[in-house]
Short mmCIF file of C-alpha atoms in Angstrom, two decimals:
data_model
loop_
_atom_site.label_atom_id
_atom_site.label_comp_id
_atom_site.label_asym_id
_atom_site.label_seq_id
_atom_site.Cartn_x
_atom_site.Cartn_y
_atom_site.Cartn_z
CA UNK A 17 0.00 0.00 0.00
CA UNK A 18 1.44 3.34 -1.05
CA UNK A 19 2.26 5.75 1.76
CA UNK A 20 3.42 8.53 -0.55
CA UNK A 21 1.38 10.29 -3.24
CA UNK A 22 3.13 9.64 -6.55
CA UNK A 23 2.27 13.07 -7.99
CA UNK A 24 3.06 15.46 -5.13
CA UNK A 25 5.34 13.44 -2.87
CA UNK A 26 3.06 14.18 0.10
CA UNK A 27 1.90 11.28 2.24
CA UNK A 28 -1.24 9.50 1.15
CA UNK A 29 -4.35 9.92 3.29
CA UNK A 30 -3.73 6.52 4.87
CA UNK A 31 -0.08 7.27 5.63
CA UNK A 32 -0.95 10.70 6.98
CA UNK A 33 -3.65 9.28 9.27
CA UNK A 34 -1.24 6.73 10.73
CA UNK A 35 1.41 9.40 11.30
CA UNK A 36 -1.12 11.79 12.89
CA UNK A 37 -2.37 9.15 15.31
CA UNK A 38 1.20 8.45 16.43
CA UNK A 39 2.11 12.13 16.78
CA UNK A 40 -1.02 13.19 18.62
CA UNK A 41 -0.76 10.22 20.99
CA UNK A 42 2.83 11.29 21.76
CA UNK A 43 1.74 14.90 22.34
CA UNK A 44 -1.04 13.77 24.69
CA UNK A 45 1.35 11.54 26.67
CA UNK A 46 3.79 14.44 27.03
CA UNK A 47 1.13 17.06 27.76
CA UNK A 48 1.93 19.00 24.58
CA UNK A 49 -0.45 20.71 22.15
CA UNK A 50 -0.97 19.52 18.60
CA UNK A 51 -2.83 20.98 15.63
CA UNK A 52 -4.32 19.80 12.37
CA UNK A 53 -4.47 22.07 9.32
CA UNK A 54 -6.67 21.35 6.28
CA UNK A 55 -5.83 23.11 3.01
CA UNK A 56 -7.97 23.24 -0.12
CA UNK A 57 -6.79 24.87 -3.35
CA UNK A 58 -9.42 27.47 -4.27
CA UNK A 59 -11.32 26.92 -7.52
CA UNK A 60 -9.11 24.02 -8.55
CA UNK A 61 -11.75 22.63 -10.92
CA UNK A 62 -11.50 25.89 -12.84
CA UNK A 63 -7.74 25.36 -13.26
CA UNK A 64 -8.30 21.88 -14.73
CA UNK A 65 -11.22 23.01 -16.89
CA UNK A 66 -9.40 26.08 -18.25
CA UNK A 67 -5.84 24.80 -18.64
CA UNK A 68 -6.15 21.00 -18.63
CA UNK A 69 -5.20 18.30 -16.17
CA UNK A 70 -1.48 18.46 -16.94
CA UNK A 71 -1.40 22.09 -15.76
CA UNK A 72 -3.58 21.11 -12.79
CA UNK A 73 -0.99 18.47 -11.90
CA UNK A 74 1.81 21.06 -12.17
CA UNK A 75 -0.18 23.35 -9.87
CA UNK A 76 -0.56 20.56 -7.29
CA UNK A 77 3.15 19.71 -7.46
CA UNK A 78 4.09 23.39 -6.98
CA UNK A 79 1.54 23.73 -4.17
CA UNK A 80 2.88 20.69 -2.27
CA UNK A 81 6.48 21.88 -2.72
CA UNK A 82 5.56 25.35 -1.47
CA UNK A 83 3.87 23.84 1.58
CA UNK A 84 6.85 21.57 2.34
CA UNK A 85 9.19 24.59 2.27
CA UNK A 86 6.93 26.38 4.74
CA UNK A 87 6.78 23.53 7.26
CA UNK A 88 9.11 22.39 10.02
CA UNK A 89 10.83 18.99 10.06
CA UNK A 90 8.31 17.29 12.40
CA UNK A 91 5.28 18.61 10.49
CA UNK A 92 3.65 16.08 8.15
CA UNK A 93 1.98 16.97 4.85
CA UNK A 94 -0.59 14.61 3.38
CA UNK A 95 -2.69 14.67 0.24
CA UNK A 96 -6.13 13.59 1.32
CA UNK A 97 -7.81 13.82 -2.06
CA UNK A 98 -7.77 15.82 -5.27
CA UNK A 99 -6.76 19.33 -4.25
CA UNK A 100 -7.17 18.73 -0.51
CA UNK A 101 -4.15 18.48 1.75
CA UNK A 102 -3.67 18.07 5.50
CA UNK A 103 -0.83 18.96 7.82
CA UNK A 104 -0.23 17.82 11.36
CA UNK A 105 1.69 20.22 13.59
CA UNK A 106 3.05 18.53 16.72
CA UNK A 107 3.85 20.70 19.73
CA UNK A 108 1.83 23.52 18.17
CA UNK A 109 -1.05 25.30 19.84
CA UNK A 110 -3.86 27.17 18.09
CA UNK A 111 -1.93 30.44 17.88
CA UNK A 112 1.14 28.74 16.46
CA UNK A 113 -1.01 26.90 13.92
CA UNK A 114 -2.68 30.17 12.88
CA UNK A 115 0.73 31.79 12.36
CA UNK A 116 2.06 28.89 10.29
CA UNK A 117 -1.16 28.58 8.27
CA UNK A 118 -1.17 32.29 7.45
CA UNK A 119 2.44 32.02 6.30
CA UNK A 120 1.49 29.08 4.03
CA UNK A 121 -1.50 31.03 2.67
CA UNK A 122 0.76 33.94 1.77
CA UNK A 123 3.35 31.66 0.14
CA UNK A 124 0.67 30.01 -2.00
CA UNK A 125 -0.81 33.38 -2.96
CA UNK A 126 2.66 34.48 -4.13
CA UNK A 127 3.26 31.22 -6.05
CA UNK A 128 3.56 31.51 -9.82
CA UNK A 129 3.28 28.44 -12.05
CA UNK A 130 4.53 29.14 -15.60
CA UNK A 131 2.16 27.89 -18.30
CA UNK A 132 3.21 26.37 -21.65
CA UNK A 133 1.81 29.41 -23.52
CA UNK A 134 4.10 31.78 -21.60
CA UNK A 135 1.45 33.04 -19.20
CA UNK A 136 1.49 32.50 -15.45
CA UNK A 137 -0.98 30.63 -13.27
CA UNK A 138 -1.73 31.99 -9.82
CA UNK A 139 -4.15 30.57 -7.28
CA UNK A 140 -5.03 30.75 -3.61
CA UNK A 141 -5.83 28.36 -0.77
CA UNK A 142 -8.43 28.21 1.97
CA UNK A 143 -7.29 26.79 5.31
CA UNK A 144 -9.05 25.38 8.37
CA UNK A 145 -7.41 24.64 11.73
CA UNK A 146 -8.23 22.55 14.79
CA UNK A 147 -6.01 22.36 17.86
CA UNK A 148 -5.66 19.96 20.76
CA UNK A 149 -4.64 21.77 23.93
CA UNK A 150 -3.63 19.58 26.90
CA UNK A 151 -5.36 22.00 29.28
CA UNK A 152 -8.63 21.50 27.40
CA UNK A 153 -11.50 19.17 28.23
CA UNK A 154 -10.91 16.10 30.39
CA UNK A 155 -11.87 13.87 27.45
CA UNK A 156 -9.39 14.76 24.68
CA UNK A 157 -10.79 14.95 21.15
CA UNK A 158 -10.23 12.06 18.78
CA UNK A 159 -8.46 12.47 15.45
CA UNK A 160 -11.90 12.35 13.82
CA UNK A 161 -13.09 15.15 16.15
CA UNK A 162 -10.10 17.31 15.22
CA UNK A 163 -10.59 16.63 11.52
CA UNK A 164 -14.26 17.55 11.79
CA UNK A 165 -13.39 20.81 13.59
CA UNK A 166 -10.73 21.66 10.99
CA UNK A 167 -13.18 20.83 8.20
CA UNK A 168 -15.78 23.20 9.68
CA UNK A 169 -13.14 25.91 9.89
CA UNK A 170 -12.12 25.22 6.27
CA UNK A 171 -15.70 25.69 5.10
CA UNK A 172 -15.90 28.93 7.09
CA UNK A 173 -12.84 30.14 5.18
CA UNK A 174 -14.50 29.24 1.88
CA UNK A 175 -17.82 30.86 2.81
CA UNK A 176 -16.04 34.03 3.93
CA UNK A 177 -14.55 34.53 0.49
CA UNK A 178 -11.71 31.99 0.22
CA UNK A 179 -7.97 32.74 0.41
CA UNK A 180 -8.11 32.89 4.20
CA UNK A 181 -7.41 30.97 7.39
CA UNK A 182 -10.09 30.09 9.96
CA UNK A 183 -9.82 28.19 13.24
#
């Protein structure tokens, strides 16, 4: 079973989920915060429909590379489907996750993908965050709970106009 996405080099959803479970369990044991970040390339269907799937693939490759350069060594990037990516941020509270996510948003907004016809492709990303804080509720959230919270935040970002971070 593949643990790495062949197009972008990010972990597959399955690999990412396994890594997240291990990291969050470690953070809980050590009383450290941990955050999950969901990223969705804005209007990706339009990129494929306008420029073709080969350009869409180039955009995803550039996006994943941009994200990797904006992350720390322990952070894990996964491609969870199509244009949807996830990042786990160990030892990172909500404020730290917001700071990192905003930095990623800005890097993606500044990204330029050269097109075969000499033009440039630019796009943006919407981001949702959920954080586990050890001082939080007695019953810590599950990975599914954190993903659901981050997904809600992601949809808030999209409904508020896209190209933004919500937590």
